[in-house]
Structure formats: C-alpha cells, structure tokens
Tab-separated table of C-alpha atoms and ligand atoms in Angstrom:
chain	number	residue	atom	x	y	z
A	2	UNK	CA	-15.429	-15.821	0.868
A	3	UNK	CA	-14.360	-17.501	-2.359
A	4	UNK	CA	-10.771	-16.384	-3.346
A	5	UNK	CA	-9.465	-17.268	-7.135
A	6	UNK	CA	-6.526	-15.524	-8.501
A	7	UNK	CA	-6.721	-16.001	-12.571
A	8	UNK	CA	-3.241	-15.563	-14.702
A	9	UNK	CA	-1.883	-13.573	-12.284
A	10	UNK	CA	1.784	-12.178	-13.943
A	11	UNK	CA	3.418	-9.068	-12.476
A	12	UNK	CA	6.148	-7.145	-14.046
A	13	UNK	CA	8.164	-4.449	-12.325
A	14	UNK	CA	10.317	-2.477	-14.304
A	15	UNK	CA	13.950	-1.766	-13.034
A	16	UNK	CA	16.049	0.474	-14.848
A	17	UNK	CA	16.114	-1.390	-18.417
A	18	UNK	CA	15.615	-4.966	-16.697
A	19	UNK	CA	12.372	-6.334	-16.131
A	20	UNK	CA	11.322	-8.808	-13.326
A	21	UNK	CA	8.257	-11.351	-13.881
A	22	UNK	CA	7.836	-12.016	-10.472
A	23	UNK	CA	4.636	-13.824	-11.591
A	24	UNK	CA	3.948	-15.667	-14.120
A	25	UNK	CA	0.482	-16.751	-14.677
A	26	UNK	CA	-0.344	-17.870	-11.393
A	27	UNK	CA	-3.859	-19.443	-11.644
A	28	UNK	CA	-5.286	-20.991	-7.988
A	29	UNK	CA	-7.846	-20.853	-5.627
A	30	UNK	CA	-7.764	-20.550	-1.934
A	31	UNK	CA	-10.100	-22.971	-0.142
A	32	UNK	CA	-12.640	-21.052	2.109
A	33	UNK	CA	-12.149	-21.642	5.934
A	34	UNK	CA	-8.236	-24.021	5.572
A	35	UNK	CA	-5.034	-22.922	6.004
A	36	UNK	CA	-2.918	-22.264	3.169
A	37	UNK	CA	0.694	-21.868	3.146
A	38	UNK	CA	2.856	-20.316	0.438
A	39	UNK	CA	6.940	-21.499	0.277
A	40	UNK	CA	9.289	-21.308	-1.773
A	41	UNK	CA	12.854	-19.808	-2.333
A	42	UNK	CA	13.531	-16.044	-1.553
A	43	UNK	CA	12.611	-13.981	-4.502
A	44	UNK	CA	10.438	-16.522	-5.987
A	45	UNK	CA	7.439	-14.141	-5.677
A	46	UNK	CA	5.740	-15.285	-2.965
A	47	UNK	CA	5.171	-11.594	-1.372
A	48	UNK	CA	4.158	-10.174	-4.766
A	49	UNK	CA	1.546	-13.248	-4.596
A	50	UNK	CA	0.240	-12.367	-0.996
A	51	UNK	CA	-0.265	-8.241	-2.024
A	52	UNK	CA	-2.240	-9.595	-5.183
A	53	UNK	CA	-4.805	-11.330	-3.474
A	54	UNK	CA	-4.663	-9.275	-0.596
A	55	UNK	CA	-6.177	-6.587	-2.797
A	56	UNK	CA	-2.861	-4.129	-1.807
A	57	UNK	CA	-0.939	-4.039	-5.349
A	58	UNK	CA	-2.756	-4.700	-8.402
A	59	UNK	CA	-1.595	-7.235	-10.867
A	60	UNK	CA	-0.225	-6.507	-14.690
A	61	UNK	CA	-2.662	-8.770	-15.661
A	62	UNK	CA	-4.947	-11.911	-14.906
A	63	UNK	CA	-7.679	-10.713	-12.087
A	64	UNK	CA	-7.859	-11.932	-8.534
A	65	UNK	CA	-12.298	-12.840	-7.961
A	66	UNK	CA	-13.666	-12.536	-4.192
A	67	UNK	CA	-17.187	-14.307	-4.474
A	68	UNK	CA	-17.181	-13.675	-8.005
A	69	UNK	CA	-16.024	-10.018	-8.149
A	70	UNK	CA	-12.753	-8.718	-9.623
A	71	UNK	CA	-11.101	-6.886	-7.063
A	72	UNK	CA	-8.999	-4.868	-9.388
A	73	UNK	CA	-11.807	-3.678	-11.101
A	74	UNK	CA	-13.528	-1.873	-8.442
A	75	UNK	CA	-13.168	1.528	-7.109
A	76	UNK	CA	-10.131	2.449	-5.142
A	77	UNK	CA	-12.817	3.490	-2.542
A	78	UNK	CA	-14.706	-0.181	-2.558
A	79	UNK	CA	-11.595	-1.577	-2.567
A	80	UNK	CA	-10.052	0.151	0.518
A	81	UNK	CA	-13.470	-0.871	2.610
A	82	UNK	CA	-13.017	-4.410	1.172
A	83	UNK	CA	-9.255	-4.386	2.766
A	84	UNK	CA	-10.368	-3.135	6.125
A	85	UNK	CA	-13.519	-5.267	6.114
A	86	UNK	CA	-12.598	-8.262	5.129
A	87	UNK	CA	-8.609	-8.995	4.818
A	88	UNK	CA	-6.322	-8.723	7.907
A	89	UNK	CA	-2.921	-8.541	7.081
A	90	UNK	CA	-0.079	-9.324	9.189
A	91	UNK	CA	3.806	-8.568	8.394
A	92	UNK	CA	7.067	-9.993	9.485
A	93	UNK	CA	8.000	-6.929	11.309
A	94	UNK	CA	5.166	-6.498	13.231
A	95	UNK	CA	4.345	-3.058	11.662
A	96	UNK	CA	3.190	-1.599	15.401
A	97	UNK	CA	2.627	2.003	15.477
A	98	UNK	CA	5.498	2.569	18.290
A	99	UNK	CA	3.247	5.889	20.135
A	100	UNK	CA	0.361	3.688	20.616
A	101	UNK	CA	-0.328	1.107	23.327
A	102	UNK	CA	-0.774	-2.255	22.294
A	103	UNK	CA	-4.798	-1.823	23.016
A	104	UNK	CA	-4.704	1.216	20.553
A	105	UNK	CA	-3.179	-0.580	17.844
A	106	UNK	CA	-5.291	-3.368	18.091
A	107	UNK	CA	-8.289	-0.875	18.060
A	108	UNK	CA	-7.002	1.439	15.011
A	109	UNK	CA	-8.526	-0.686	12.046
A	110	UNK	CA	-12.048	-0.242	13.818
A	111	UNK	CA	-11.464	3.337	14.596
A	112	UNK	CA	-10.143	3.935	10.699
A	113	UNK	CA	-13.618	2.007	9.413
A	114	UNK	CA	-15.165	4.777	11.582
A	115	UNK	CA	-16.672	2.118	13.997
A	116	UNK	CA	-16.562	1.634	17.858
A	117	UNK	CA	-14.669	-1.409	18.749
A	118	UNK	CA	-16.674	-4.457	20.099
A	119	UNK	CA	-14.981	-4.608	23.874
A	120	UNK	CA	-16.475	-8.173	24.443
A	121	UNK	CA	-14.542	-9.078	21.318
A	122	UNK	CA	-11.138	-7.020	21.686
A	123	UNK	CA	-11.460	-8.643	24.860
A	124	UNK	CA	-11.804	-12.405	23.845
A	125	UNK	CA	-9.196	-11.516	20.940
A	126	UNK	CA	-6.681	-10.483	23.783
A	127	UNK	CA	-7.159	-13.510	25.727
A	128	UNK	CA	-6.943	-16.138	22.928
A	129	UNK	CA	-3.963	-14.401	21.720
A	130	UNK	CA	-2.730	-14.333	25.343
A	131	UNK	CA	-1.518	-10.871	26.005
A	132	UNK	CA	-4.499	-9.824	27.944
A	133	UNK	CA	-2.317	-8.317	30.741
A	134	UNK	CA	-0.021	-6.520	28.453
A	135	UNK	CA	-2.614	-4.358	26.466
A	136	UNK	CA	-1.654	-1.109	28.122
A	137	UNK	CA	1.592	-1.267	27.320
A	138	UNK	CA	3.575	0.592	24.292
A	139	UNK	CA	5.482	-1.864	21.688
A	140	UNK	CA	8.960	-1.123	22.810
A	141	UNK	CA	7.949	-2.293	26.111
A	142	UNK	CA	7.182	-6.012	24.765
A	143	UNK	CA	8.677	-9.240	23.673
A	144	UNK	CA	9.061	-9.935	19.947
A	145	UNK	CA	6.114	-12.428	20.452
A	146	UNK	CA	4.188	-10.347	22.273
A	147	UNK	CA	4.394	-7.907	19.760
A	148	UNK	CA	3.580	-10.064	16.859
A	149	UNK	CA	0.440	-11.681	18.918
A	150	UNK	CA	-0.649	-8.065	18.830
A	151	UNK	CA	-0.707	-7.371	15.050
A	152	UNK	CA	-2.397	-10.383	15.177
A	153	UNK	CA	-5.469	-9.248	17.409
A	154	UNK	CA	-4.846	-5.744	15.318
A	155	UNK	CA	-5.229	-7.691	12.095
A	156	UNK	CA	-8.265	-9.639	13.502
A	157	UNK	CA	-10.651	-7.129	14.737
A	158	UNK	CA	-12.804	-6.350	12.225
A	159	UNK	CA	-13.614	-9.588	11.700
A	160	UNK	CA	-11.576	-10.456	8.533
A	161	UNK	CA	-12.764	-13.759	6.369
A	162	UNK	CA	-9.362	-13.953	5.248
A	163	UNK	CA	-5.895	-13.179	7.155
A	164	UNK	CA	-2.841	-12.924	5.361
A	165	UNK	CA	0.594	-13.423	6.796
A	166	UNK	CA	3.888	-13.321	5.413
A	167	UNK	CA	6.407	-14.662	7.403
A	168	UNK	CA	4.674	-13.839	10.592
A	169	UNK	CA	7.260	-15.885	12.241
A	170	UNK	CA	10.269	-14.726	11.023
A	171	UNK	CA	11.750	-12.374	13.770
A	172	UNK	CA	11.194	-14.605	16.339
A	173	UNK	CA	13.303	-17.724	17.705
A	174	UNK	CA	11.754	-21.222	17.147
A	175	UNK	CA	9.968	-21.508	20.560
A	176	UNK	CA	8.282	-18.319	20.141
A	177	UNK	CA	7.508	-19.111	16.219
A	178	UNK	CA	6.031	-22.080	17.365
A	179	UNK	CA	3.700	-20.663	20.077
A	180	UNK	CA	2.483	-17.553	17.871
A	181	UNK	CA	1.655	-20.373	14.969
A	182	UNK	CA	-0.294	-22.224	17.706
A	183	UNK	CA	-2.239	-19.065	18.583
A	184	UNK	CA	-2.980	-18.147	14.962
A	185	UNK	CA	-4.544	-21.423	14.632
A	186	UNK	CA	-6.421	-21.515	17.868
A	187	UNK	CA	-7.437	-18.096	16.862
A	188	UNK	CA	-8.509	-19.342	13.273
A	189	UNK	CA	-10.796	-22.084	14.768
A	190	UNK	CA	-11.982	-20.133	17.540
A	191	UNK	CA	-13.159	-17.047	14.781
A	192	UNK	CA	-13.075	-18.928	11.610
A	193	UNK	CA	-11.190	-17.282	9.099
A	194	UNK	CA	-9.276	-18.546	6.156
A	195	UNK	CA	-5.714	-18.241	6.304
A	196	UNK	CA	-2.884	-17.791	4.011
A	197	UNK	CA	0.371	-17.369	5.365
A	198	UNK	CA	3.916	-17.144	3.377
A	199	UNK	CA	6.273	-19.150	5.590
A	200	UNK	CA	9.958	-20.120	5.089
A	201	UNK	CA	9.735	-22.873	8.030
A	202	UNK	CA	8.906	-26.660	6.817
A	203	UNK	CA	7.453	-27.413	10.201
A	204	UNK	CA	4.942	-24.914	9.885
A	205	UNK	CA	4.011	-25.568	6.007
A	206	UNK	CA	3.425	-29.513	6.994
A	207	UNK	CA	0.754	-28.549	9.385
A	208	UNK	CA	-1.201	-26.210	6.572
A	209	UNK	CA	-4.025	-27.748	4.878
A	210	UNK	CA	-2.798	-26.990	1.269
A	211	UNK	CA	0.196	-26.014	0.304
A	212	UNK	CA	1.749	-23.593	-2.751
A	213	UNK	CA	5.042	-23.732	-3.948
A	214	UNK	CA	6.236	-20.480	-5.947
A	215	UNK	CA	9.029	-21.190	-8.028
A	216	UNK	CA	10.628	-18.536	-10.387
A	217	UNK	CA	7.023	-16.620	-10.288
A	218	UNK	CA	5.132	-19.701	-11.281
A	219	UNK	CA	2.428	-21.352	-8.373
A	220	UNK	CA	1.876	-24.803	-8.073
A	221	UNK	CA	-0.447	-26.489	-5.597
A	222	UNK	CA	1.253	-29.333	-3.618
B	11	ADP	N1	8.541	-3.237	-5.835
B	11	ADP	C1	9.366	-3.972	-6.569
B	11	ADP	N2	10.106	-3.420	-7.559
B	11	ADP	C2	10.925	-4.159	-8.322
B	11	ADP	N3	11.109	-5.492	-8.167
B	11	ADP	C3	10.415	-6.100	-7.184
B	11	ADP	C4	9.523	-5.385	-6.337
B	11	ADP	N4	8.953	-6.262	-5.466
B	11	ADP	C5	9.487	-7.462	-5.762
B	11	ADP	N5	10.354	-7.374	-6.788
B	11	ADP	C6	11.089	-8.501	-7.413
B	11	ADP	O1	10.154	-9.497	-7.748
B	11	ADP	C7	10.672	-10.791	-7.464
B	11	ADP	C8	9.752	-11.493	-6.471
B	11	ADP	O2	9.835	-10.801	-5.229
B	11	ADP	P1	9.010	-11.229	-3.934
B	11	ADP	O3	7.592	-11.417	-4.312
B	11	ADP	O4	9.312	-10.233	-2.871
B	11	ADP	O5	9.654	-12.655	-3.579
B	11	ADP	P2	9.647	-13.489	-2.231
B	11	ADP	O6	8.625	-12.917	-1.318
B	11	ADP	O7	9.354	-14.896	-2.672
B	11	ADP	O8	11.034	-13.391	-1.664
B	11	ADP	C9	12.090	-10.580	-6.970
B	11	ADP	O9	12.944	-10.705	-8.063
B	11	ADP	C10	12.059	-9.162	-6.463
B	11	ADP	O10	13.332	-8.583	-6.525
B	12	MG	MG1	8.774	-12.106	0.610
C-alpha cells in the first residue's frame, strides 16, 4: 500500500485562538520500512499519525492510499479501510479492561464480522511472546505485556500499515526496548509498513526513514 499525504494543514479552533498544528505537510511513507516520526511535544506529530491513519480528517491537502483520497470516501469505506488495513496502537495500551487479553486481540476480527484465523492469533501470540498469558484480563499483566497485546490486537486483521504513537512510552527502558524488538520481529515476520511516533533517539536511529515535525511542518531526515 502506497501512502502520500499532500499539503496536509490542520487547524483546530480554541476559543478565539487558532492552532496550525500542520502546516502543509507533503511526504510519502515507503511501502514495507519503518518510519519514525520525532519531534518536540506539541509539534504535531499525533495530529500527523490520525491524518494518515484515516481517524481525523485534515482541513485541507488529502492523504492518497494506492492512489485514492481517503478523505473523500464514504464514512462507511472508510471505517472498513481502518479495520482492514491500518492497525493502530496507542501509548496507553487502550485494552478493554472486562476482556481477556485473547478477546481483545480477537475484537477487530469479530467487529469486521469475521471469525478469527486461530493458526494466526496463535503465531501472533507467540511472536509477540505472551502466548501463556492470553487468558488473562489486563489488570492482571505487566505494562509490557499489555502493550505486546494491543500489538497482536492491532495486528490481526492483517493490517499493511501499523501505526504507533509512542508505543513505548509507559514502559521503563528494558521493557521499551524488548516491545520495539518484537514490533520489528513482528514486522518482518508479517510484513507490514510501520510508522511509529517515538520520543526515544535510540529507537528513531534504528527506523529506516525518519520525519522530524517541527512547529507543524514535516521534514524527511
Ligand atoms: N483536538 C484538539 N483541539 C485543539 N488543539 C489540539 C487538538 N489536538 C492537538 N491540538 C494542538 O495541536 C498541536 C499539535 O498537537 P499534537 O499533534 O498532539 O502534537 P504532538 O503529538 O507532537 O505532541 C498542539 O498545539 C496541540 O495543543
Ligand atoms: Mg502526541
């Protein structure tokens, strides 16, 4: 899947202030690498991620997957395209706290009204290494744990694109460091593209390209 964002700005509106939080972002993300967007807080690097990620439309400029503008589809072909092809993963996990880890990993499959592929939730669980914790319920796992299991939740229908901001930003460095390993291994081993927004240099030197937001403008690095 071909990703190209085109003059991307965004504008929210606060009280009488407004925010550009982008400002005619133009890039493309490279099929199959790893991309990682830094920056400095509030430089728009989450308002960059929804865009593409097809969750908040832009105030201008259009975001093209294979050649079609994502904004300008139904809200109906757009939902499908989120849960068919993007997997999304959030900082805090985002777990629904009732479910066992095994539900939540199945719930994107359920909600696209298909049965999940138990050979695959299966080989998802093990690269992501929490095979024997699948039965249990968030609150009863490790930060990391928890975070490996958005992952499989995020990977299950078979996304050509995850996006991740800050995955790694609850946990402490050693766990950081194993869940980034695991996203990778998991990345070769099912061959997605990746874009994740990341705060940690370590982490940015080992993506493929890089972005730096600045003040809601994008440059490649
Ligand atoms: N929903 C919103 N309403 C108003 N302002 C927002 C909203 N989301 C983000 N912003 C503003 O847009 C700018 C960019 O935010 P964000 O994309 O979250 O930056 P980053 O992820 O780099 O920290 C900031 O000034 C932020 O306060
Ligand atoms: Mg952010």
């Amino acid at each position: 899947m071909k990703i190209e964002a085109k003059n991307l700005s965004k504008i929210y509106i606060q009280g009488d202030k407004e925010i550009e939080a982008l400002k005619d972002v133009t890039l493309s993300i490279e099929e199959g690498k790893f991309t990682a967007v830094i920056g400095p807080s509030g430089s728009g690097k989450s308002t960059l991620l929804r865009a593409l990620a097809a969750l908040e439309a832009p105030t201008s400029g259009s975001v093209i997957y294979d050649g079609r503008d994502i904004y300008a589809m139904s809200e109906g072909e757009r939902a499908a395209l989120r849960r068919r092809s993007i997997g999304t993963v959030y900082q805090d996990y985002s777990l629904l706290p009732t479910l066992t880890a095994l539900e939540n990993i199945c719930t994107p499959c359920l909600m696209d009204g298909k049965k999940p592929d138990a050979d695959y939730v299966l080989s998802l669980c093990k690269t992501l290494g929490i095979f024997d914790r699948v039965h249990h319920l968030p609150g009863e796992m490790s930060g990391g744990e928890q975070q490996r299991t958005a992952v499989a939740r995020a990977l299950v229908n078979r996304p050509s694109i995850l996006f991740a901001d800050e995955p790694t930003g609850n946990l402490d460095k050693t766990t950081a460091a194993e869940l980034l390993e695991l996203l990778l291994v998991a990345k070769a081993e099912y061959k997605q593209t990746l874009l994740m927004v990341t705060h940690d240099p370590d982490i940015a030197a080992m993506a493929d390209v890089v972005i730096r937001m600045e003040n809601g403008s994008g440059y490649c690095m």
